[in-house]
Coordinates of N, CA and C in Angstrom, one line a residue:
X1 N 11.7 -17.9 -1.9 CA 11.4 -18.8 -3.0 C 9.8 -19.0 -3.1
X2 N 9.5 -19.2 -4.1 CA 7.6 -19.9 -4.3 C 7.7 -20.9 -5.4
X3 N 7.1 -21.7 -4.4 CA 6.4 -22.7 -4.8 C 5.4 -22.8 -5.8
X4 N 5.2 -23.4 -7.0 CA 4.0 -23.5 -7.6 C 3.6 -25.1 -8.0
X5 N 2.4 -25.2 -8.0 CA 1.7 -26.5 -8.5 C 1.5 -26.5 -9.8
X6 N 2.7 -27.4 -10.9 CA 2.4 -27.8 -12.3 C 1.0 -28.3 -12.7
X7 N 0.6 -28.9 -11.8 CA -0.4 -30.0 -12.2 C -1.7 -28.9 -12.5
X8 N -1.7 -27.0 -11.5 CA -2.8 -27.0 -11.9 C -2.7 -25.6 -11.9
X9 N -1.1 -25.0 -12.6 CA -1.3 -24.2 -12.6 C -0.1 -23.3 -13.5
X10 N 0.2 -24.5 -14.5 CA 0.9 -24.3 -15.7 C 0.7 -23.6 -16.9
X11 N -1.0 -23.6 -16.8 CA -1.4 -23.0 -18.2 C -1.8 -21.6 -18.4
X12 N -1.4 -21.3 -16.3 CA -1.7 -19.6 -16.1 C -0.5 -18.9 -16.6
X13 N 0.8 -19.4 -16.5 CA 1.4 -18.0 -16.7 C 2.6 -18.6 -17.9
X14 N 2.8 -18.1 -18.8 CA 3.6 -18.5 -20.1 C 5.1 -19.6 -19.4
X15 N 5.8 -19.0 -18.6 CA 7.0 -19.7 -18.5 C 7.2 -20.8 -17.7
X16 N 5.9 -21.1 -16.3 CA 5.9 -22.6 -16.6 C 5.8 -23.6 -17.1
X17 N 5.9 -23.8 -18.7 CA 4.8 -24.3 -19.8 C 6.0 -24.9 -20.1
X18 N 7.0 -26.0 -20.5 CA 8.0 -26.6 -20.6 C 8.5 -25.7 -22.7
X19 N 7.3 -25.8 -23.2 CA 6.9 -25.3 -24.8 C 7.5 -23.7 -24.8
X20 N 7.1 -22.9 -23.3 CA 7.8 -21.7 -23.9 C 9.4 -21.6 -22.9
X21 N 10.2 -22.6 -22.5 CA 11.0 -22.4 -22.0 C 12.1 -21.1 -22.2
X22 N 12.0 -21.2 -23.6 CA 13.0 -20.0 -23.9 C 12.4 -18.9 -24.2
X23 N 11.7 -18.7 -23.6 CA 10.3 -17.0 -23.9 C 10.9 -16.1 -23.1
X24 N 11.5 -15.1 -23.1 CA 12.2 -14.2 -22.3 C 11.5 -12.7 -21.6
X25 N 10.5 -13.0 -20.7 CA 10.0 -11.5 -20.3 C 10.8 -10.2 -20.3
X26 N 10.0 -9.5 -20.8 CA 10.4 -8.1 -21.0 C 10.6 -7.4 -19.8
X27 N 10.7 -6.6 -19.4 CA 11.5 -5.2 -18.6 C 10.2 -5.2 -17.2
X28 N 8.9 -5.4 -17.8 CA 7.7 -5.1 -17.2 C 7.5 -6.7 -16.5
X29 N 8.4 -8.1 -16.7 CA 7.7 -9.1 -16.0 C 6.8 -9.8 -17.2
X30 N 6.1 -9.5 -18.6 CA 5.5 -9.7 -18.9 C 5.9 -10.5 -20.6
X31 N 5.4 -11.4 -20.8 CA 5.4 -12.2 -21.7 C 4.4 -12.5 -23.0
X32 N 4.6 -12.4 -23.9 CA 3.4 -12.4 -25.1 C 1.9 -11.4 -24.4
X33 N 2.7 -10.7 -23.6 CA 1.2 -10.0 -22.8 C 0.8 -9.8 -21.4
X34 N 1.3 -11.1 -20.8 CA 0.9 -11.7 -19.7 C 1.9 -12.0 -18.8
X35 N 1.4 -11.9 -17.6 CA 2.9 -11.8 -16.5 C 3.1 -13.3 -17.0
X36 N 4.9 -13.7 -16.7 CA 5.7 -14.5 -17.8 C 5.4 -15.4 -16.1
X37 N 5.9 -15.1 -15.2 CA 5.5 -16.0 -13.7 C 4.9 -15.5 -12.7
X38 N 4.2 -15.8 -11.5 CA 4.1 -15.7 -10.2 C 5.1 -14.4 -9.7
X39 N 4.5 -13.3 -9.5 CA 4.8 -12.0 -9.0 C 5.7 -11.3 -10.1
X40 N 5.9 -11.5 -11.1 CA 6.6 -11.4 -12.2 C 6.4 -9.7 -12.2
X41 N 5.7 -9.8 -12.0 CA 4.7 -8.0 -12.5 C 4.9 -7.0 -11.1
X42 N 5.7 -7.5 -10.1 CA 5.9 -6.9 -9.0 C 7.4 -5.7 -9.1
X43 N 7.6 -4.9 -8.5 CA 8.9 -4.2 -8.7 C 9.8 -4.9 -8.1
X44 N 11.0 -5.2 -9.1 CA 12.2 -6.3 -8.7 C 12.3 -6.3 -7.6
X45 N 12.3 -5.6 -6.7 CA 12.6 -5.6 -6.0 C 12.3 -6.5 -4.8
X46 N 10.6 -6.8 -5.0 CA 9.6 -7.7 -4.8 C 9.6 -9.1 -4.9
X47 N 10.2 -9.4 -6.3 CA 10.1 -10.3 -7.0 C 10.4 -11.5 -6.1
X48 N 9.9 -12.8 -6.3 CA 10.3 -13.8 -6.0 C 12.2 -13.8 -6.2
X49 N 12.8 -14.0 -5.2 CA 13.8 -14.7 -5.8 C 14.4 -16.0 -6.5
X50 N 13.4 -17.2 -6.4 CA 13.2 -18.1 -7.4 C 12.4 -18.7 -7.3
X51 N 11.8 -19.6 -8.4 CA 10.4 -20.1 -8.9 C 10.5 -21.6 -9.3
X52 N 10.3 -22.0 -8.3 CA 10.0 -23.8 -8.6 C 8.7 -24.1 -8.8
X53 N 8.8 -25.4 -9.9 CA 7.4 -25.5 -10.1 C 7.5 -27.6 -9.6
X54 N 6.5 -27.5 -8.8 CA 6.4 -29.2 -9.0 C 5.1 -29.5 -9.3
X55 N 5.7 -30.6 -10.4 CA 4.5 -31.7 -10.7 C 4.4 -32.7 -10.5
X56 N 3.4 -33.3 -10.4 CA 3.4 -35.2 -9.6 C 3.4 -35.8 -10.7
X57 N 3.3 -36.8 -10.1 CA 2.9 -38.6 -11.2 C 1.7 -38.5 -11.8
X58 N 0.9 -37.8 -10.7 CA -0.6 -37.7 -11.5 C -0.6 -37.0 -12.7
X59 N 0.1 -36.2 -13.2 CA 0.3 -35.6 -14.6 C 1.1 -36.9 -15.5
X60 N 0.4 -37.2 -16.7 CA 0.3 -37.6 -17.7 C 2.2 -37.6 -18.3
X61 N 2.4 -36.4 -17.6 CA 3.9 -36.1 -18.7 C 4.9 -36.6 -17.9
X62 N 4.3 -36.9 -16.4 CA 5.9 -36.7 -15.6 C 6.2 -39.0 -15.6
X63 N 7.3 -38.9 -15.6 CA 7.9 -40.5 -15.5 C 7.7 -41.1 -14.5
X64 N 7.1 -42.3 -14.3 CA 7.1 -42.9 -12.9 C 8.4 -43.5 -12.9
X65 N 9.1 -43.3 -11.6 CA 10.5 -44.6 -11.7 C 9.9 -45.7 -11.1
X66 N 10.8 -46.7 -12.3 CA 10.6 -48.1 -12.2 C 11.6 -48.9 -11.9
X67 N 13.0 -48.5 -12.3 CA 13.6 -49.6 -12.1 C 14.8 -48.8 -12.2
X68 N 16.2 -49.0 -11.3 CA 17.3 -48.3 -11.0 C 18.7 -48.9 -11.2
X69 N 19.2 -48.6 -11.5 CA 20.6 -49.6 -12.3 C 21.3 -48.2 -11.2
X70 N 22.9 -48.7 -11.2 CA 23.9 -47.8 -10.4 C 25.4 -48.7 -11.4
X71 N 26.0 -47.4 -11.9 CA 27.1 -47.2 -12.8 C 28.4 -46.9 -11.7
X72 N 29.5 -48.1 -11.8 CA 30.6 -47.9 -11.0 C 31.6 -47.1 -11.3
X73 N 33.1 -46.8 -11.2 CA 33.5 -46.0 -11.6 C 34.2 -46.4 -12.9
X74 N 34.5 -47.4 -13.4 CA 34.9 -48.5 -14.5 C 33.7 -48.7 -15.4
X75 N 32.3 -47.8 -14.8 CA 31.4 -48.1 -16.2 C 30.5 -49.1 -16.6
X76 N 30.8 -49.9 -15.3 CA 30.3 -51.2 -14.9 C 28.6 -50.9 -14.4
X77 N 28.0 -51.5 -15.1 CA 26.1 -51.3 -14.7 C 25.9 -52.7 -14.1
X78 N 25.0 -51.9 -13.0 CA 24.3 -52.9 -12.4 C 23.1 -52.9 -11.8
X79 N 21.8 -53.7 -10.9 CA 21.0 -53.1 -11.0 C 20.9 -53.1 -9.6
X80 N 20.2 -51.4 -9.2 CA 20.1 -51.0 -8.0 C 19.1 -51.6 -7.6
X81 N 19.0 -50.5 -6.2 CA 18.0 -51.0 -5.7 C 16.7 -51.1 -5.9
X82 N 15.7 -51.8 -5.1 CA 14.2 -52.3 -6.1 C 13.2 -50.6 -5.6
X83 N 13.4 -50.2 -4.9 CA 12.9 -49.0 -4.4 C 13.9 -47.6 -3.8
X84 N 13.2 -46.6 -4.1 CA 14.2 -45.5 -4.0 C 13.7 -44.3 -3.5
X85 N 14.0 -42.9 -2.8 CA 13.8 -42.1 -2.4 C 14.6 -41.2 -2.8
X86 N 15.4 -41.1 -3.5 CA 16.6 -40.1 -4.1 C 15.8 -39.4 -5.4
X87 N 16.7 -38.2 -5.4 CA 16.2 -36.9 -6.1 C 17.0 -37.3 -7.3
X88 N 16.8 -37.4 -8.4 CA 17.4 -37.6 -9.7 C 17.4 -36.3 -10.9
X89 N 18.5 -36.2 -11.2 CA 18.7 -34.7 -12.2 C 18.5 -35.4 -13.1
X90 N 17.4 -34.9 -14.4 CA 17.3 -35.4 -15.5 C 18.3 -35.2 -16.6
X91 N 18.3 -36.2 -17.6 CA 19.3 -36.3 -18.2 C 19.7 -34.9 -19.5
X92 N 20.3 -34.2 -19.6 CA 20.4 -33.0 -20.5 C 20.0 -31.9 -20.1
X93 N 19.9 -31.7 -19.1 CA 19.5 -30.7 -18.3 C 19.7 -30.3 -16.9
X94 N 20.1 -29.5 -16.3 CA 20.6 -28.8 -15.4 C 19.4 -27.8 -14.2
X95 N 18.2 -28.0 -15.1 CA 17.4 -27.9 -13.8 C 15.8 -28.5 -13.7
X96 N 15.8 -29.3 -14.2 CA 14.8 -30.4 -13.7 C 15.2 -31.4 -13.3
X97 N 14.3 -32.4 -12.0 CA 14.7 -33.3 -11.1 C 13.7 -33.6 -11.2
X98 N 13.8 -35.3 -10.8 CA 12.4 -36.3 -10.1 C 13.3 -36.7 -8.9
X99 N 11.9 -36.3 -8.1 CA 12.1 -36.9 -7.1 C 11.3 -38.1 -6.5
X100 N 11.7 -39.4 -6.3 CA 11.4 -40.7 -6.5 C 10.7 -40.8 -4.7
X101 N 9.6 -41.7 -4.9 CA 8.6 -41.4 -3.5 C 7.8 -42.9 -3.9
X102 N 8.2 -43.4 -2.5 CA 8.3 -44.5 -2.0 C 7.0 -44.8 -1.1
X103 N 5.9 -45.6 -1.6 CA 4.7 -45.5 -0.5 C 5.5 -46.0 0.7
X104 N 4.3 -45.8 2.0 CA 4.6 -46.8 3.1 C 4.0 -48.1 3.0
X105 N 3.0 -48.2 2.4 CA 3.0 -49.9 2.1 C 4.2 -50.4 1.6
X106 N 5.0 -50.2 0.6 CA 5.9 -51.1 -0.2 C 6.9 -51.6 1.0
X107 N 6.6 -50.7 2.0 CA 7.4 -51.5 2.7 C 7.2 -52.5 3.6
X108 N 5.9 -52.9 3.3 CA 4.9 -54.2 3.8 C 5.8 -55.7 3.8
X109 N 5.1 -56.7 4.2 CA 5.5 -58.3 3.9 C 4.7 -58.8 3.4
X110 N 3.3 -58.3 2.8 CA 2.7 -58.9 1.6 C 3.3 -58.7 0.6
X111 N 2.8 -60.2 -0.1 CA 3.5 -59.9 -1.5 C 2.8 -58.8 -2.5
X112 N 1.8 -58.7 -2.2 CA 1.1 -57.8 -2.7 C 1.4 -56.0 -2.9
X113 N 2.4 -55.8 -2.1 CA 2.6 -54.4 -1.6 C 4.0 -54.4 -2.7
X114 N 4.5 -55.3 -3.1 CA 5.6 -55.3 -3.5 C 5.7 -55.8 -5.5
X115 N 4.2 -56.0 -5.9 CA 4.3 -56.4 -6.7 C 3.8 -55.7 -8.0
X116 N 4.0 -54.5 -7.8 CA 4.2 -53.4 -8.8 C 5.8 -53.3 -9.4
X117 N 6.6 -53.9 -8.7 CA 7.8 -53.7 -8.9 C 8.3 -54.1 -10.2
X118 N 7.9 -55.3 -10.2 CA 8.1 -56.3 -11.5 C 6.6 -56.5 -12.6
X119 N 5.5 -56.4 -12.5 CA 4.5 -56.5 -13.5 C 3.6 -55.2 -13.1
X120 N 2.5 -55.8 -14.1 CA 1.9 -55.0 -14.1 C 0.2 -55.3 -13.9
X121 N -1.0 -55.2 -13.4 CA -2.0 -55.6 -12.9 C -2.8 -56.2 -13.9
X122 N -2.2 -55.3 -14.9 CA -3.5 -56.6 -16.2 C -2.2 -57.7 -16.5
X123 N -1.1 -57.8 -16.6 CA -0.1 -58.5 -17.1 C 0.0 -59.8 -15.6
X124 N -0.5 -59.5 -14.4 CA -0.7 -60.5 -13.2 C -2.0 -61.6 -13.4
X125 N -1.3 -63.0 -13.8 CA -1.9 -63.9 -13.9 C -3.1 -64.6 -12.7
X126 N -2.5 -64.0 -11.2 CA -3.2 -64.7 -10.6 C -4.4 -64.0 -10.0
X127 N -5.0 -64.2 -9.7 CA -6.6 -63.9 -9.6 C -6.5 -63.5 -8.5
X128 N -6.1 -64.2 -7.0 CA -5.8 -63.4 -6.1 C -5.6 -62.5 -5.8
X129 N -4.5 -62.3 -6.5 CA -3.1 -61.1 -6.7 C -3.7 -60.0 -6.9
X130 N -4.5 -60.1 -8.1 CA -5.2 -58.8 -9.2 C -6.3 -58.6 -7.9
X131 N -6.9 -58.6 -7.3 CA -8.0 -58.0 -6.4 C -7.2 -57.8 -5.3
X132 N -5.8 -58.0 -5.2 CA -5.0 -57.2 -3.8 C -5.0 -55.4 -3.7
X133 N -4.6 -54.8 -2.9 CA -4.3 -53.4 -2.9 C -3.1 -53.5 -3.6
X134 N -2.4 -53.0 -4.9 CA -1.0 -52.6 -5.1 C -0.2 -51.4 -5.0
X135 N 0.9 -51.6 -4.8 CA 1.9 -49.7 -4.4 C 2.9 -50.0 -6.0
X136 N 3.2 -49.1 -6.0 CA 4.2 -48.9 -6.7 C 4.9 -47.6 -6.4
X137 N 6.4 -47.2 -7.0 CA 6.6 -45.7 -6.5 C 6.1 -45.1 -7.7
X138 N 6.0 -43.6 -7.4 CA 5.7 -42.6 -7.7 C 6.6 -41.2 -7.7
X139 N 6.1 -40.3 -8.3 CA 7.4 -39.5 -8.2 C 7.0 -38.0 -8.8
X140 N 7.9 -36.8 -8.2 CA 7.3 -35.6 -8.5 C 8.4 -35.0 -9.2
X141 N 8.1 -34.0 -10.2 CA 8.9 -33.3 -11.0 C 9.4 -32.1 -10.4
X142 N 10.5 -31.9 -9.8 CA 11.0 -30.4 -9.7 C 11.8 -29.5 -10.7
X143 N 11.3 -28.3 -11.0 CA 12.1 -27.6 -12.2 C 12.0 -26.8 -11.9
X144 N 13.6 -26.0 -11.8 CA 13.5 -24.9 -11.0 C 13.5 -23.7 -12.3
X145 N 12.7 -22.9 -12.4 CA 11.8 -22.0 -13.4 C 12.4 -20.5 -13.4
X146 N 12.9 -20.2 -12.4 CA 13.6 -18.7 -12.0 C 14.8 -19.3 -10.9
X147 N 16.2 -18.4 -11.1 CA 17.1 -18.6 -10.0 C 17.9 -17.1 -10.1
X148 N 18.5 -16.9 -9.3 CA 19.3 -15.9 -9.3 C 20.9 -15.7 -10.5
X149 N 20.7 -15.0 -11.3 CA 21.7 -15.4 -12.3 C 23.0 -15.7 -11.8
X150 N 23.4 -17.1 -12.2 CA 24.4 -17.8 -12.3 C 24.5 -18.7 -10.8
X151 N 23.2 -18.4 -10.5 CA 23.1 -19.5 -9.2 C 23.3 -21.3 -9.6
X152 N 23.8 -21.5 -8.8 CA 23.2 -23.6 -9.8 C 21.8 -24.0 -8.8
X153 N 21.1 -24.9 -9.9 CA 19.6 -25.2 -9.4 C 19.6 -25.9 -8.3
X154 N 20.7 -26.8 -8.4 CA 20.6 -27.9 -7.6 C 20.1 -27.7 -5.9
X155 N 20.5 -26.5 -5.3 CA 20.5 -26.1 -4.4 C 18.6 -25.7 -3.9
X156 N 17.8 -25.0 -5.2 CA 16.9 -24.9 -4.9 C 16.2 -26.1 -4.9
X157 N 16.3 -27.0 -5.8 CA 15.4 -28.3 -5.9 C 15.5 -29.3 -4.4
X158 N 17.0 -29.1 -4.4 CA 16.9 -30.1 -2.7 C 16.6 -29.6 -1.7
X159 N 16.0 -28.0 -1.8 CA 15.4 -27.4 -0.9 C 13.9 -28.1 -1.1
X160 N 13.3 -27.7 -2.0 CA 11.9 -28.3 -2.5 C 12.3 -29.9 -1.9
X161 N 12.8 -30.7 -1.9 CA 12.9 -32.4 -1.7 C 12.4 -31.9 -0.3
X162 N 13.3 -31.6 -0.1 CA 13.3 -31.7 2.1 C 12.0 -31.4 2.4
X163 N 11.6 -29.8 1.6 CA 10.3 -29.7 2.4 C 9.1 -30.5 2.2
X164 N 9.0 -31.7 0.9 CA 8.5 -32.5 0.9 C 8.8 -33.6 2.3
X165 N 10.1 -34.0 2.4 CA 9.6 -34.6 3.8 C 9.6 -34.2 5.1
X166 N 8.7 -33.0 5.5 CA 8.5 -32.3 6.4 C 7.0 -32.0 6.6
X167 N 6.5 -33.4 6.4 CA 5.0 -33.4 6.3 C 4.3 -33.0 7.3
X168 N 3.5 -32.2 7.6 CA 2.8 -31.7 8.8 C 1.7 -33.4 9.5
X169 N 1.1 -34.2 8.6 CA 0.2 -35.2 9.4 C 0.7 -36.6 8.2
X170 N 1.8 -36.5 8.0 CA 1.7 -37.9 7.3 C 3.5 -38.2 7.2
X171 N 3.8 -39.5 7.6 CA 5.1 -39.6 7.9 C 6.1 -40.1 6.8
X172 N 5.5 -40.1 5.5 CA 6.4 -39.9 4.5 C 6.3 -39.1 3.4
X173 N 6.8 -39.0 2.6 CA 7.0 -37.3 1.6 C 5.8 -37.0 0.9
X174 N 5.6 -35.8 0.9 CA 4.2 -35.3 0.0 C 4.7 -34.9 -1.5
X175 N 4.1 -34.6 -2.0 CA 3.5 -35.1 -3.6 C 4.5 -33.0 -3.9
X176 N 3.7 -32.3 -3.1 CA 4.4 -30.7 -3.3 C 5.0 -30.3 -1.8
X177 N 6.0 -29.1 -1.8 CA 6.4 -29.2 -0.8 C 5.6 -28.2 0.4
X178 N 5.7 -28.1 1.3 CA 5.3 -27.7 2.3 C 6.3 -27.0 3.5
X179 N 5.6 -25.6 3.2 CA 6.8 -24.9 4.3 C 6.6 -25.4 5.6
X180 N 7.9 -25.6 6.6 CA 7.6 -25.5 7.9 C 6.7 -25.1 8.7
X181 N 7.1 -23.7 8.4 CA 5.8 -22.8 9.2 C 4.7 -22.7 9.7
X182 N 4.2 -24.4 8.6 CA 2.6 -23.8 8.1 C 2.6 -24.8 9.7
X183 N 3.4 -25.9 10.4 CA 2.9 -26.6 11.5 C 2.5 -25.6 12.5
X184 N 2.7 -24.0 12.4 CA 2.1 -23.4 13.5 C 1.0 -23.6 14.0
X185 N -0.1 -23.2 12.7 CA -1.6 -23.5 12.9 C -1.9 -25.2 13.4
X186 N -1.0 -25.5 13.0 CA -1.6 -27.0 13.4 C -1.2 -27.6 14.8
X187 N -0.2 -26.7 15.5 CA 0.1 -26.9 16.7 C -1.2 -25.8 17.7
X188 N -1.5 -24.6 16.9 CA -2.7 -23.8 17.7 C -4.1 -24.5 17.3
X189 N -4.1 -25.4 16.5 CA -5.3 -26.0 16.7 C -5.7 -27.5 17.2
X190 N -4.7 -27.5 18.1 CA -4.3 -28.9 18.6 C -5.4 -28.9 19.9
X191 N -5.9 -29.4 20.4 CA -7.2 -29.2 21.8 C -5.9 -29.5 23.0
X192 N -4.8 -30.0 22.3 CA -4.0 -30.1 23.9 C -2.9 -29.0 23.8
X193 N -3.2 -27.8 22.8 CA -2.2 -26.8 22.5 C -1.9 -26.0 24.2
X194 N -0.3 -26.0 24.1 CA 0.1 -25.6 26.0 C 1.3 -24.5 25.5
X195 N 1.5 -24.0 24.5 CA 2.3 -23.1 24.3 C 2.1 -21.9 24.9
X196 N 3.0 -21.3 25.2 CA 2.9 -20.3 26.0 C 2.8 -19.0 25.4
X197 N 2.9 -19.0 24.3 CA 3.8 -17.6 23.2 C 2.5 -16.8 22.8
X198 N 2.1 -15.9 22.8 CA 1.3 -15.1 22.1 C 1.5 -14.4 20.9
X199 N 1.0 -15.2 20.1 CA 1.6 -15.3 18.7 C 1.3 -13.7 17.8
X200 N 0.0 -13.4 18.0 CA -0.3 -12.1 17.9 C 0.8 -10.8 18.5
X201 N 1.2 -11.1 19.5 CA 2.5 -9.9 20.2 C 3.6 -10.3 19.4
X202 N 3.9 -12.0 19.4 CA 4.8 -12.4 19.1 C 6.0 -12.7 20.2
X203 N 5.6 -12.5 21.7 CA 6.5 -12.7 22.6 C 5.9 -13.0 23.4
X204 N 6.6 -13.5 24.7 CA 6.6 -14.9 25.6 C 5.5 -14.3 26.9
X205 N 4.5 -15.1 27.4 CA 4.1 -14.5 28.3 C 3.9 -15.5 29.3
X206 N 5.2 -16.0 29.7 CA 5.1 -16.9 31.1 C 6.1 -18.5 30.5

């Protein structure tokens, strides 16, 4: 699978672009001209097997979640919880998700950490309040862009969720995901690194 960043890197190749969703690359990988995705232009054989694109809150387009109701089986609405971590499938569609990201302040005991929930910083009357630090959640777009025909998305996107919380130096979820792997280097560049493995051979030497 690959990963790509919407935020900065949507306007490189035609079928990230939400506008040419239905653009169909040709035989060659290529689109109005131009490779349609990321390795697109490679021999199938090569090819990515599938192509998620995530984008954060910081983009302009994507929704922040604000507020969560939960529907019983009778139809009955009510309102959830005030903060959330769950991956949400957007409505009319089958492969875009937000996935809802929770600072670690909100989960403070100032009131201040908590009061993005209900207003908003120019809409806060109190003078105090408005010169506090505030959180609110935040949240990143997954859309899965290429899959294996007649695969279901769902399976790629909560792949992308996880690896967002699998953060190499920060103990709750990042904004894009992050392979495992990458903790190798960060375990060989650790000053108290005591692994035994010679990663160059690839096998154990003691």
């Amino acid at each position: 699978m690959l990963y790509v960043s919407g935020d900065s890197t949507r306007p490189v190749w035609p079928l990230l672009s939400n506008k040419n969703a239905d653009l169909l690359p040709d035989a060659d990988g290529l689109a109005d001209g131009r490779p349609a995705l990321p390795g697109a232009t490679l021999a199938p054989e090569h090819r990515p097997r599938a192509v998620i694109r995530t984008t954060s809150s910081a983009d302009p387009s994507i929704p922040v979640p604000a507020l969560f109701h939960e529907i019983d089986e009778d139809g009955t609405e009510r309102d959830g919880d005030k903060t959330s971590n769950a991956l949400f499938q957007l409505e009319g569609t089958d492969t875009t998700f937000l996935m809802s990201r929770r600072p670690h302040q909100m989960d403070g005991k100032t009131p201040s950490a908590k009061s993005g929930r209900t207003q908003g910083r120019w809409s806060c009357d109190d003078k105090e309040q408005q010169a506090e630090t505030w959180h609110n959640l935040t949240g990143t777009e997954i859309a899965v862009i290429q899959r294996p025909d007649g695969a279901d998305a769902l399976p790629y996107a909560l792949t992308a969720a996880r690896l967002c919380n699998h953060a190499l130096a920060w103990e709750h979820r990042t904004r894009h995901p992050l392979p495992i792997h990458a903790a190798i280097q960060m375990d060989k560049n650790h000053p108290e690194y005591r692994r035994t493995i010679d990663w160059e051979a690839d096998d154990t030497t003691g």
